[in-house]
PDB file of C-alpha atoms in Angstrom:
ATOM      1  CA  MET A  48     124.179 134.860  43.324  1.00  0.00           C
ATOM      2  CA  SER A  49     125.433 138.179  41.927  1.00  0.00           C
ATOM      3  CA  ARG A  50     122.075 138.717  40.244  1.00  0.00           C
ATOM      4  CA  ALA A  51     120.370 137.761  43.552  1.00  0.00           C
ATOM      5  CA  VAL A  52     121.950 140.760  45.218  1.00  0.00           C
ATOM      6  CA  GLY A  53     121.142 143.114  42.327  1.00  0.00           C
ATOM      7  CA  GLN A  54     124.319 143.183  40.219  1.00  0.00           C
ATOM      8  CA  GLU A  55     125.262 141.857  36.815  1.00  0.00           C
ATOM      9  CA  PRO A  56     128.273 139.539  36.774  1.00  0.00           C
ATOM     10  CA  GLY A  57     131.496 141.373  35.946  1.00  0.00           C
ATOM     11  CA  THR A  58     130.164 144.850  36.718  1.00  0.00           C
ATOM     12  CA  ALA A  59     131.380 144.984  40.303  1.00  0.00           C
ATOM     13  CA  ARG A  60     134.732 146.349  41.216  1.00  0.00           C
ATOM     14  CA  ALA A  61     137.380 144.246  42.973  1.00  0.00           C
ATOM     15  CA  GLY A  62     136.423 145.453  46.447  1.00  0.00           C
ATOM     16  CA  GLY A  63     132.739 144.891  45.748  1.00  0.00           C
ATOM     17  CA  GLY A  64     133.501 141.438  44.378  1.00  0.00           C
ATOM     18  CA  ARG A  65     135.197 140.411  47.598  1.00  0.00           C
ATOM     19  CA  TRP A  66     132.347 141.409  49.879  1.00  0.00           C
ATOM     20  CA  GLN A  67     129.859 139.914  47.442  1.00  0.00           C
ATOM     21  CA  LEU A  68     131.730 136.610  47.476  1.00  0.00           C
ATOM     22  CA  LEU A  69     131.833 136.685  51.259  1.00  0.00           C
ATOM     23  CA  LEU A  70     128.109 137.399  51.385  1.00  0.00           C
ATOM     24  CA  ASN A  71     127.352 134.557  48.974  1.00  0.00           C
ATOM     25  CA  LEU A  72     129.380 132.086  51.026  1.00  0.00           C
ATOM     26  CA  SER A  73     127.727 133.230  54.248  1.00  0.00           C
ATOM     27  CA  VAL A  74     124.251 132.759  52.794  1.00  0.00           C
ATOM     28  CA  TRP A  75     125.099 129.264  51.544  1.00  0.00           C
ATOM     29  CA  VAL A  76     126.553 128.251  54.922  1.00  0.00           C
ATOM     30  CA  LEU A  77     123.496 129.572  56.764  1.00  0.00           C
ATOM     31  CA  LEU A  78     121.157 127.712  54.408  1.00  0.00           C
ATOM     32  CA  LEU A  79     123.093 124.472  54.872  1.00  0.00           C
ATOM     33  CA  VAL A  80     122.916 124.866  58.655  1.00  0.00           C
ATOM     34  CA  ALA A  81     119.163 125.494  58.436  1.00  0.00           C
ATOM     35  CA  CYS A  82     118.714 122.369  56.276  1.00  0.00           C
ATOM     36  CA  ALA A  83     120.487 120.332  58.966  1.00  0.00           C
ATOM     37  CA  ARG A  84     117.587 121.274  61.325  1.00  0.00           C
ATOM     38  CA  PRO A  85     119.566 121.977  64.502  1.00  0.00           C
ATOM     39  CA  VAL A  86     117.677 121.479  67.783  1.00  0.00           C
ATOM     40  CA  LEU A  87     118.196 122.567  71.375  1.00  0.00           C
ATOM     41  CA  VAL A  88     117.790 119.660  73.823  1.00  0.00           C
ATOM     42  CA  GLU A  89     116.505 121.107  77.088  1.00  0.00           C
ATOM     43  CA  LYS A  90     116.789 119.712  80.614  1.00  0.00           C
ATOM     44  CA  PRO A  91     114.906 116.437  81.127  1.00  0.00           C
ATOM     45  CA  ILE A  92     111.442 116.569  82.663  1.00  0.00           C
ATOM     46  CA  GLU A  93     110.779 113.595  84.953  1.00  0.00           C
ATOM     47  CA  ARG A  94     107.352 112.255  85.800  1.00  0.00           C
ATOM     48  CA  GLU A  95     106.587 109.532  88.312  1.00  0.00           C
ATOM     49  CA  ARG A  96     103.811 106.986  88.191  1.00  0.00           C
ATOM     50  CA  PRO A  97     102.785 104.629  90.999  1.00  0.00           C
ATOM     51  CA  VAL A  98     103.336 100.911  90.467  1.00  0.00           C
ATOM     52  CA  ARG A  99     101.216  99.639  93.362  1.00  0.00           C
ATOM     53  CA  ASP A 100      97.460  99.616  93.949  1.00  0.00           C
ATOM     54  CA  LEU A 101      96.529  99.395  97.622  1.00  0.00           C
ATOM     55  CA  MET A 102      93.005  98.623  98.787  1.00  0.00           C
ATOM     56  CA  LEU A 103      91.892  99.105 102.394  1.00  0.00           C
ATOM     57  CA  ALA A 104      88.927  97.061 103.646  1.00  0.00           C
ATOM     58  CA  ILE A 105      87.479  98.112 107.017  1.00  0.00           C
ATOM     59  CA  ASP A 106      84.841  96.308 109.056  1.00  0.00           C
ATOM     60  CA  ILE A 107      82.045  98.707 110.094  1.00  0.00           C
ATOM     61  CA  SER A 108      79.698  96.136 111.624  1.00  0.00           C
ATOM     62  CA  GLN A 109      77.861  96.927 114.857  1.00  0.00           C
ATOM     63  CA  SER A 110      80.589  95.418 117.044  1.00  0.00           C
ATOM     64  CA  MET A 111      82.948  98.216 115.948  1.00  0.00           C
ATOM     65  CA  ALA A 112      80.984 100.470 118.339  1.00  0.00           C
ATOM     66  CA  THR A 113      82.665  98.761 121.312  1.00  0.00           C
ATOM     67  CA  THR A 114      84.610 101.388 123.290  1.00  0.00           C
ATOM     68  CA  ASP A 115      87.700  99.401 124.237  1.00  0.00           C
ATOM     69  CA  TYR A 116      90.273 101.629 122.498  1.00  0.00           C
ATOM     70  CA  THR A 117      91.726 105.009 123.453  1.00  0.00           C
ATOM     71  CA  ASP A 118      92.632 108.081 121.428  1.00  0.00           C
ATOM     72  CA  PRO A 119      96.025 109.891 121.703  1.00  0.00           C
ATOM     73  CA  SER A 120      94.713 111.914 124.669  1.00  0.00           C
ATOM     74  CA  GLY A 121      93.763 108.763 126.567  1.00  0.00           C
ATOM     75  CA  GLN A 122      89.987 109.121 126.131  1.00  0.00           C
ATOM     76  CA  ARG A 123      88.088 105.918 125.455  1.00  0.00           C
ATOM     77  CA  VAL A 124      86.723 105.714 121.914  1.00  0.00           C
ATOM     78  CA  ASP A 125      85.003 103.078 119.838  1.00  0.00           C
ATOM     79  CA  ARG A 126      87.025 100.756 117.641  1.00  0.00           C
ATOM     80  CA  LEU A 127      86.103 102.487 114.395  1.00  0.00           C
ATOM     81  CA  GLN A 128      87.275 105.890 115.628  1.00  0.00           C
ATOM     82  CA  ALA A 129      90.615 104.410 116.649  1.00  0.00           C
ATOM     83  CA  VAL A 130      90.958 102.662 113.297  1.00  0.00           C
ATOM     84  CA  LYS A 131      90.138 105.853 111.375  1.00  0.00           C
ATOM     85  CA  GLY A 132      92.890 107.797 113.134  1.00  0.00           C
ATOM     86  CA  VAL A 133      95.542 105.182 112.457  1.00  0.00           C
ATOM     87  CA  VAL A 134      94.434 104.568 108.853  1.00  0.00           C
ATOM     88  CA  ARG A 135      94.437 108.311 108.162  1.00  0.00           C
ATOM     89  CA  ASP A 136      98.095 108.509 109.234  1.00  0.00           C
ATOM     90  CA  PHE A 137      98.900 105.468 107.106  1.00  0.00           C
ATOM     91  CA  ILE A 138      97.308 107.026 104.012  1.00  0.00           C
ATOM     92  CA  ALA A 139      99.312 110.224 104.535  1.00  0.00           C
ATOM     93  CA  ARG A 140     102.547 108.219 104.339  1.00  0.00           C
ATOM     94  CA  ARG A 141     101.594 106.398 101.131  1.00  0.00           C
ATOM     95  CA  LYS A 142     101.804 109.357  98.736  1.00  0.00           C
ATOM     96  CA  ASP A 143     103.127 107.185  95.868  1.00  0.00           C
ATOM     97  CA  ASP A 144     100.333 104.577  95.929  1.00  0.00           C
ATOM     98  CA  ARG A 145      96.870 104.567  94.467  1.00  0.00           C
ATOM     99  CA  ILE A 146      94.628 103.751  97.424  1.00  0.00           C
ATOM    100  CA  GLY A 147      91.000 102.687  97.532  1.00  0.00           C
ATOM    101  CA  LEU A 148      88.599 102.027 100.402  1.00  0.00           C
ATOM    102  CA  ILE A 149      86.050  99.255 100.933  1.00  0.00           C
ATOM    103  CA  VAL A 150      83.705  99.082 103.918  1.00  0.00           C
ATOM    104  CA  PHE A 151      81.850  95.957 104.876  1.00  0.00           C
ATOM    105  CA  GLY A 152      79.210  94.748 107.293  1.00  0.00           C
ATOM    106  CA  THR A 153      76.350  92.548 106.163  1.00  0.00           C
ATOM    107  CA  GLY A 154      77.520  93.464 102.651  1.00  0.00           C
ATOM    108  CA  ALA A 155      80.679  94.921 101.123  1.00  0.00           C
ATOM    109  CA  TYR A 156      80.650  98.298  99.379  1.00  0.00           C
ATOM    110  CA  PRO A 157      83.243 100.502  97.639  1.00  0.00           C
ATOM    111  CA  GLN A 158      83.600 103.730  99.623  1.00  0.00           C
ATOM    112  CA  ALA A 159      86.379 105.222  97.485  1.00  0.00           C
ATOM    113  CA  PRO A 160      87.883 104.104  94.149  1.00  0.00           C
ATOM    114  CA  LEU A 161      91.615 103.695  93.657  1.00  0.00           C
ATOM    115  CA  THR A 162      93.000 107.208  93.659  1.00  0.00           C
ATOM    116  CA  LEU A 163      96.067 109.369  94.202  1.00  0.00           C
ATOM    117  CA  ASP A 164      93.822 112.081  95.649  1.00  0.00           C
ATOM    118  CA  HIS A 165      94.459 111.144  99.249  1.00  0.00           C
ATOM    119  CA  ALA A 166      92.816 114.315 100.588  1.00  0.00           C
ATOM    120  CA  SER A 167      89.473 113.248  99.095  1.00  0.00           C
ATOM    121  CA  LEU A 168      90.086 109.720 100.333  1.00  0.00           C
ATOM    122  CA  GLY A 169      90.472 111.079 103.872  1.00  0.00           C
ATOM    123  CA  ILE A 170      87.141 112.903 103.579  1.00  0.00           C
ATOM    124  CA  LEU A 171      85.403 109.713 102.442  1.00  0.00           C
ATOM    125  CA  LEU A 172      87.026 107.839 105.326  1.00  0.00           C
ATOM    126  CA  ASP A 173      85.633 110.381 107.797  1.00  0.00           C
ATOM    127  CA  GLU A 174      82.130 109.832 106.404  1.00  0.00           C
ATOM    128  CA  VAL A 175      82.170 106.121 107.258  1.00  0.00           C
ATOM    129  CA  GLY A 176      79.806 105.243 110.113  1.00  0.00           C
ATOM    130  CA  ILE A 177      79.168 102.142 112.186  1.00  0.00           C
ATOM    131  CA  GLY A 178      76.349  99.978 110.855  1.00  0.00           C
ATOM    132  CA  MET A 179      75.962 101.799 107.528  1.00  0.00           C
ATOM    133  CA  ALA A 180      76.767  98.521 105.723  1.00  0.00           C
ATOM    134  CA  GLY A 181      74.641  96.385 108.049  1.00  0.00           C
ATOM    135  CA  PRO A 182      75.260  94.825 111.487  1.00  0.00           C
ATOM    136  CA  ASN A 183      76.957  91.584 110.409  1.00  0.00           C
ATOM    137  CA  THR A 184      80.375  90.731 108.922  1.00  0.00           C
ATOM    138  CA  ALA A 185      80.733  89.660 105.275  1.00  0.00           C
ATOM    139  CA  LEU A 186      84.458  88.944 105.282  1.00  0.00           C
ATOM    140  CA  GLY A 187      84.519  86.832 102.128  1.00  0.00           C
ATOM    141  CA  ASP A 188      82.462  89.386 100.202  1.00  0.00           C
ATOM    142  CA  ALA A 189      84.966  92.119 101.099  1.00  0.00           C
ATOM    143  CA  ILE A 190      87.766  90.076  99.535  1.00  0.00           C
ATOM    144  CA  GLY A 191      85.578  89.257  96.535  1.00  0.00           C
ATOM    145  CA  LEU A 192      84.785  92.943  95.947  1.00  0.00           C
ATOM    146  CA  THR A 193      88.488  93.767  96.183  1.00  0.00           C
ATOM    147  CA  ILE A 194      89.237  91.172  93.495  1.00  0.00           C
ATOM    148  CA  LYS A 195      86.609  92.736  91.240  1.00  0.00           C
ATOM    149  CA  LEU A 196      87.956  96.260  91.714  1.00  0.00           C
ATOM    150  CA  LEU A 197      91.621  95.321  91.354  1.00  0.00           C
ATOM    151  CA  ASP A 198      90.951  93.213  88.256  1.00  0.00           C
ATOM    152  CA  LYS A 199      90.473  96.487  86.374  1.00  0.00           C
ATOM    153  CA  ALA A 200      93.757  97.914  87.649  1.00  0.00           C
ATOM    154  CA  LYS A 201      96.806  97.953  85.357  1.00  0.00           C
ATOM    155  CA  GLU A 202      99.477  97.891  88.040  1.00  0.00           C
ATOM    156  CA  GLN A 203     101.229  94.573  88.616  1.00  0.00           C
ATOM    157  CA  GLU A 204     101.511  94.911  92.398  1.00  0.00           C
ATOM    158  CA  LYS A 205      98.136  94.696  94.165  1.00  0.00           C
ATOM    159  CA  VAL A 206      97.686  94.660  97.924  1.00  0.00           C
ATOM    160  CA  LEU A 207      94.656  94.406 100.220  1.00  0.00           C
ATOM    161  CA  ILE A 208      94.840  95.343 103.909  1.00  0.00           C
ATOM    162  CA  LEU A 209      91.773  93.863 105.582  1.00  0.00           C
ATOM    163  CA  LEU A 210      90.729  94.792 109.127  1.00  0.00           C
ATOM    164  CA  THR A 211      87.929  93.147 111.089  1.00  0.00           C
ATOM    165  CA  ASP A 212      86.811  92.534 114.664  1.00  0.00           C
ATOM    166  CA  GLY A 213      84.459  89.647 113.966  1.00  0.00           C
ATOM    167  CA  ASN A 214      83.968  86.466 111.961  1.00  0.00           C
ATOM    168  CA  ASP A 215      82.265  85.792 108.661  1.00  0.00           C
ATOM    169  CA  THR A 216      78.525  85.520 109.225  1.00  0.00           C
ATOM    170  CA  GLY A 217      76.949  85.300 105.816  1.00  0.00           C
ATOM    171  CA  SER A 218      79.127  86.089 102.806  1.00  0.00           C
ATOM    172  CA  ALA A 219      78.031  84.922  99.394  1.00  0.00           C
ATOM    173  CA  ILE A 220      81.592  83.611  98.990  1.00  0.00           C
ATOM    174  CA  THR A 221      83.509  81.918 101.809  1.00  0.00           C
ATOM    175  CA  PRO A 222      86.700  83.616 103.038  1.00  0.00           C
ATOM    176  CA  ASP A 223      88.937  80.663 102.123  1.00  0.00           C
ATOM    177  CA  HIS A 224      87.538  80.501  98.577  1.00  0.00           C
ATOM    178  CA  ALA A 225      87.923  84.270  98.199  1.00  0.00           C
ATOM    179  CA  ALA A 226      91.520  84.007  99.420  1.00  0.00           C
ATOM    180  CA  ARG A 227      92.344  81.389  96.782  1.00  0.00           C
ATOM    181  CA  MET A 228      90.827  83.591  94.084  1.00  0.00           C
ATOM    182  CA  ALA A 229      92.893  86.538  95.295  1.00  0.00           C
ATOM    183  CA  ARG A 230      96.048  84.422  95.241  1.00  0.00           C
ATOM    184  CA  ASP A 231      95.358  83.281  91.677  1.00  0.00           C
ATOM    185  CA  ARG A 232      95.100  86.931  90.618  1.00  0.00           C
ATOM    186  CA  GLY A 233      98.307  87.950  92.338  1.00  0.00           C
ATOM    187  CA  ILE A 234      96.647  89.931  95.131  1.00  0.00           C
ATOM    188  CA  VAL A 235      98.483  89.910  98.459  1.00  0.00           C
ATOM    189  CA  VAL A 236      96.138  90.130 101.460  1.00  0.00           C
ATOM    190  CA  HIS A 237      97.378  91.340 104.850  1.00  0.00           C
ATOM    191  CA  THR A 238      94.847  90.749 107.640  1.00  0.00           C
ATOM    192  CA  ILE A 239      94.384  92.544 110.968  1.00  0.00           C
ATOM    193  CA  GLY A 240      92.280  91.187 113.809  1.00  0.00           C
ATOM    194  CA  ILE A 241      91.222  93.736 116.424  1.00  0.00           C
ATOM    195  CA  GLY A 242      88.297  92.004 118.138  1.00  0.00           C
ATOM    196  CA  ASP A 243      88.012  89.766 121.182  1.00  0.00           C
ATOM    197  CA  PRO A 244      88.804  86.102 120.436  1.00  0.00           C
ATOM    198  CA  GLU A 245      87.120  85.125 123.727  1.00  0.00           C
ATOM    199  CA  ALA A 246      83.784  86.726 122.854  1.00  0.00           C
ATOM    200  CA  SER A 247      80.810  84.680 121.721  1.00  0.00           C
ATOM    201  CA  GLY A 248      78.721  84.657 118.574  1.00  0.00           C
ATOM    202  CA  GLU A 249      79.264  87.235 115.866  1.00  0.00           C
ATOM    203  CA  ALA A 250      81.424  89.425 118.136  1.00  0.00           C
ATOM    204  CA  LYS A 251      84.160  86.756 118.322  1.00  0.00           C
ATOM    205  CA  VAL A 252      87.001  87.505 115.936  1.00  0.00           C
ATOM    206  CA  ASP A 253      88.097  84.452 113.946  1.00  0.00           C
ATOM    207  CA  LEU A 254      91.879  84.797 114.187  1.00  0.00           C
ATOM    208  CA  GLN A 255      92.509  81.440 112.542  1.00  0.00           C
ATOM    209  CA  ALA A 256      90.516  82.427 109.457  1.00  0.00           C
ATOM    210  CA  LEU A 257      92.500  85.664 109.190  1.00  0.00           C
ATOM    211  CA  GLN A 258      95.769  83.749 109.485  1.00  0.00           C
ATOM    212  CA  ASP A 259      94.669  81.339 106.761  1.00  0.00           C
ATOM    213  CA  ILE A 260      93.704  84.190 104.409  1.00  0.00           C
ATOM    214  CA  ALA A 261      97.068  85.893 104.841  1.00  0.00           C
ATOM    215  CA  GLN A 262      99.018  82.668 104.450  1.00  0.00           C
ATOM    216  CA  ALA A 263      97.117  81.638 101.317  1.00  0.00           C
ATOM    217  CA  THR A 264      97.872  84.932  99.552  1.00  0.00           C
ATOM    218  CA  GLY A 265     101.453  85.496 100.691  1.00  0.00           C
ATOM    219  CA  GLY A 266     100.467  88.216 103.146  1.00  0.00           C
ATOM    220  CA  ARG A 267     100.904  88.617 106.894  1.00  0.00           C
ATOM    221  CA  PHE A 268      98.508  88.358 109.814  1.00  0.00           C
ATOM    222  CA  PHE A 269      98.510  90.883 112.663  1.00  0.00           C
ATOM    223  CA  ARG A 270      96.765  91.036 116.014  1.00  0.00           C
ATOM    224  CA  ALA A 271      96.070  94.501 117.414  1.00  0.00           C
ATOM    225  CA  GLY A 272      94.571  94.607 120.889  1.00  0.00           C
ATOM    226  CA  ASP A 273      94.842  98.363 121.391  1.00  0.00           C
ATOM    227  CA  ARG A 274      95.560 101.584 119.527  1.00  0.00           C
ATOM    228  CA  ASP A 275      99.328 101.434 120.055  1.00  0.00           C
ATOM    229  CA  ALA A 276      99.423  97.904 118.677  1.00  0.00           C
ATOM    230  CA  LEU A 277      97.282  99.006 115.732  1.00  0.00           C
ATOM    231  CA  GLN A 278      99.689 101.857 114.992  1.00  0.00           C
ATOM    232  CA  GLN A 279     102.573  99.405 115.078  1.00  0.00           C
ATOM    233  CA  VAL A 280     100.748  97.108 112.664  1.00  0.00           C
ATOM    234  CA  TYR A 281     100.293  99.847 110.063  1.00  0.00           C
ATOM    235  CA  ALA A 282     103.878 101.026 110.597  1.00  0.00           C
ATOM    236  CA  THR A 283     105.022  97.480 109.853  1.00  0.00           C
ATOM    237  CA  LEU A 284     102.809  97.337 106.767  1.00  0.00           C
ATOM    238  CA  ASP A 285     104.293 100.645 105.619  1.00  0.00           C
ATOM    239  CA  HIS A 286     107.747  99.098 105.976  1.00  0.00           C
ATOM    240  CA  ILE A 287     107.076  95.772 104.247  1.00  0.00           C
ATOM    241  CA  THR A 288     105.300  97.444 101.298  1.00  0.00           C
ATOM    242  CA  PRO A 289     107.986 100.003 100.360  1.00  0.00           C
ATOM    243  CA  HIS A 290     107.214 102.992  98.181  1.00  0.00           C
ATOM    244  CA  ARG A 291     107.813 102.244  94.510  1.00  0.00           C
ATOM    245  CA  VAL A 292     107.350 104.474  91.511  1.00  0.00           C
ATOM    246  CA  LYS A 293     108.181 104.210  87.830  1.00  0.00           C
ATOM    247  CA  THR A 294     109.992 107.277  86.515  1.00  0.00           C
ATOM    248  CA  PHE A 295     109.467 108.575  83.000  1.00  0.00           C
ATOM    249  CA  SER A 296     111.940 111.087  81.582  1.00  0.00           C
ATOM    250  CA  HIS A 297     111.250 113.399  78.655  1.00  0.00           C
ATOM    251  CA  GLN A 298     113.677 115.905  77.155  1.00  0.00           C
ATOM    252  CA  PRO A 299     111.906 118.727  75.297  1.00  0.00           C
ATOM    253  CA  ARG A 300     113.462 119.684  71.950  1.00  0.00           C
ATOM    254  CA  ARG A 301     113.272 123.146  70.416  1.00  0.00           C
ATOM    255  CA  ASP A 302     113.865 123.648  66.670  1.00  0.00           C
ATOM    256  CA  LEU A 303     116.573 126.212  65.877  1.00  0.00           C
ATOM    257  CA  PHE A 304     116.618 126.022  62.059  1.00  0.00           C
ATOM    258  CA  TRP A 305     114.721 129.279  61.722  1.00  0.00           C
ATOM    259  CA  TRP A 306     117.659 131.221  63.236  1.00  0.00           C
ATOM    260  CA  PRO A 307     120.144 130.478  60.386  1.00  0.00           C
ATOM    261  CA  LEU A 308     117.306 130.646  57.858  1.00  0.00           C
ATOM    262  CA  GLY A 309     116.327 134.076  59.106  1.00  0.00           C
ATOM    263  CA  ALA A 310     119.962 135.188  59.096  1.00  0.00           C
ATOM    264  CA  ALA A 311     120.337 134.031  55.465  1.00  0.00           C
ATOM    265  CA  LEU A 312     117.257 135.984  54.389  1.00  0.00           C
ATOM    266  CA  LEU A 313     118.485 139.040  56.268  1.00  0.00           C
ATOM    267  CA  ALA A 314     121.881 138.765  54.548  1.00  0.00           C
ATOM    268  CA  LEU A 315     120.199 138.592  51.133  1.00  0.00           C
ATOM    269  CA  LEU A 316     118.149 141.688  51.912  1.00  0.00           C
ATOM    270  CA  LEU A 317     121.272 143.463  53.100  1.00  0.00           C
ATOM    271  CA  GLY A 318     123.088 142.480  49.894  1.00  0.00           C
ATOM    272  CA  HIS A 319     120.246 143.808  47.737  1.00  0.00           C
ATOM    273  CA  GLY A 320     120.217 147.046  49.674  1.00  0.00           C
ATOM    274  CA  VAL A 321     123.977 147.605  49.421  1.00  0.00           C
ATOM    275  CA  ALA A 322     124.003 146.724  45.693  1.00  0.00           C
ATOM    276  CA  ALA A 323     121.112 149.072  44.962  1.00  0.00           C
ATOM    277  CA  LEU A 324     122.824 151.872  46.855  1.00  0.00           C
ATOM    278  CA  ALA A 325     126.121 151.313  44.984  1.00  0.00           C
ATOM    279  CA  THR A 326     124.325 151.295  41.624  1.00  0.00           C
ATOM    280  CA  ALA A 327     122.580 154.547  42.451  1.00  0.00           C
ATOM    281  CA  ARG A 328     125.844 156.232  43.390  1.00  0.00           C
ATOM    282  CA  ARG A 329     127.556 155.162  40.159  1.00  0.00           C
ATOM    283  CA  ALA A 330     124.625 156.336  38.078  1.00  0.00           C
ATOM    284  CA  SER A 331     124.605 159.848  39.571  1.00  0.00           C
ATOM    285  CA  PRO A 332     127.980 161.141  38.105  1.00  0.00           C
ATOM    286  CA  ALA A 333     127.139 159.722  34.658  1.00  0.00           C
ATOM    287  CA  HIS A 334     123.796 161.489  34.671  1.00  0.00           C
ATOM    288  CA  LEU A 335     125.443 164.789  35.635  1.00  0.00           C
ATOM    289  CA  THR A 336     128.033 164.443  32.822  1.00  0.00           C
ATOM    290  CA  ARG A 337     125.382 163.916  30.182  1.00  0.00           C
ATOM    291  CA  THR A 338     123.480 166.942  31.463  1.00  0.00           C
ATOM    292  CA  GLU A 339     126.536 169.200  31.220  1.00  0.00           C
ATOM    293  CA  ARG A 340     127.125 168.155  27.622  1.00  0.00           C
TER     294      ARG A 340
END
């Protein structure tokens, strides 16, 4: 180590030997600390991930144009407009869930994929219009499409909230068969009937079929005769499907070994500099003596 700092062993004076020994020890300690690779563990960073996929299926058949609901100001509106307002509020409260939207009439169609982008989901909900999926009601197909979409989902908890004001009038798959398939895949189906059970033909809501679907899948059936009742239904659904997230925690680590390593290198440079300066000072008087002679 003496040679490392620019001196031959035994040439240093007692005082120089002491500081040189101290320097050598300091360098060794710093190198050992650097080899231990110290790290700084910073504050944990937490990330949350939803654990529930929630699909909304809304009937947009021609009967949804019936103006037997009212908006918050008391003005009469069609059923779909009332449903949109209540569903929009429901989506706003479900910030931790991935939510998708299916619309159905004569056929069932995906309007929005499962997403956490609820602002975009609201825009797609606003674009839904009466009759755009046909005038009839394909209740079983709506459940079947939900099964297909949720089969690709990784979350264990899968829920469908199905709203209709009519009865099944031509699905490729019957509602009871679709309900059994949903049950076998662990999908809970909550059903909401908003139509008139006393009506005739396709406009008559089949409350018994909706009850059977909910019962078969472990869900609940609701009857909503007006907007206030519909709001209460979605408030209840918000309560019985509580928000759940899975939290992931990560603590960033920062390497600190370069601090002691840098200090050791700096100490070596300092030692070389001091040794070179001391050697130069000792050489100057000797050179002057030889010159005088």
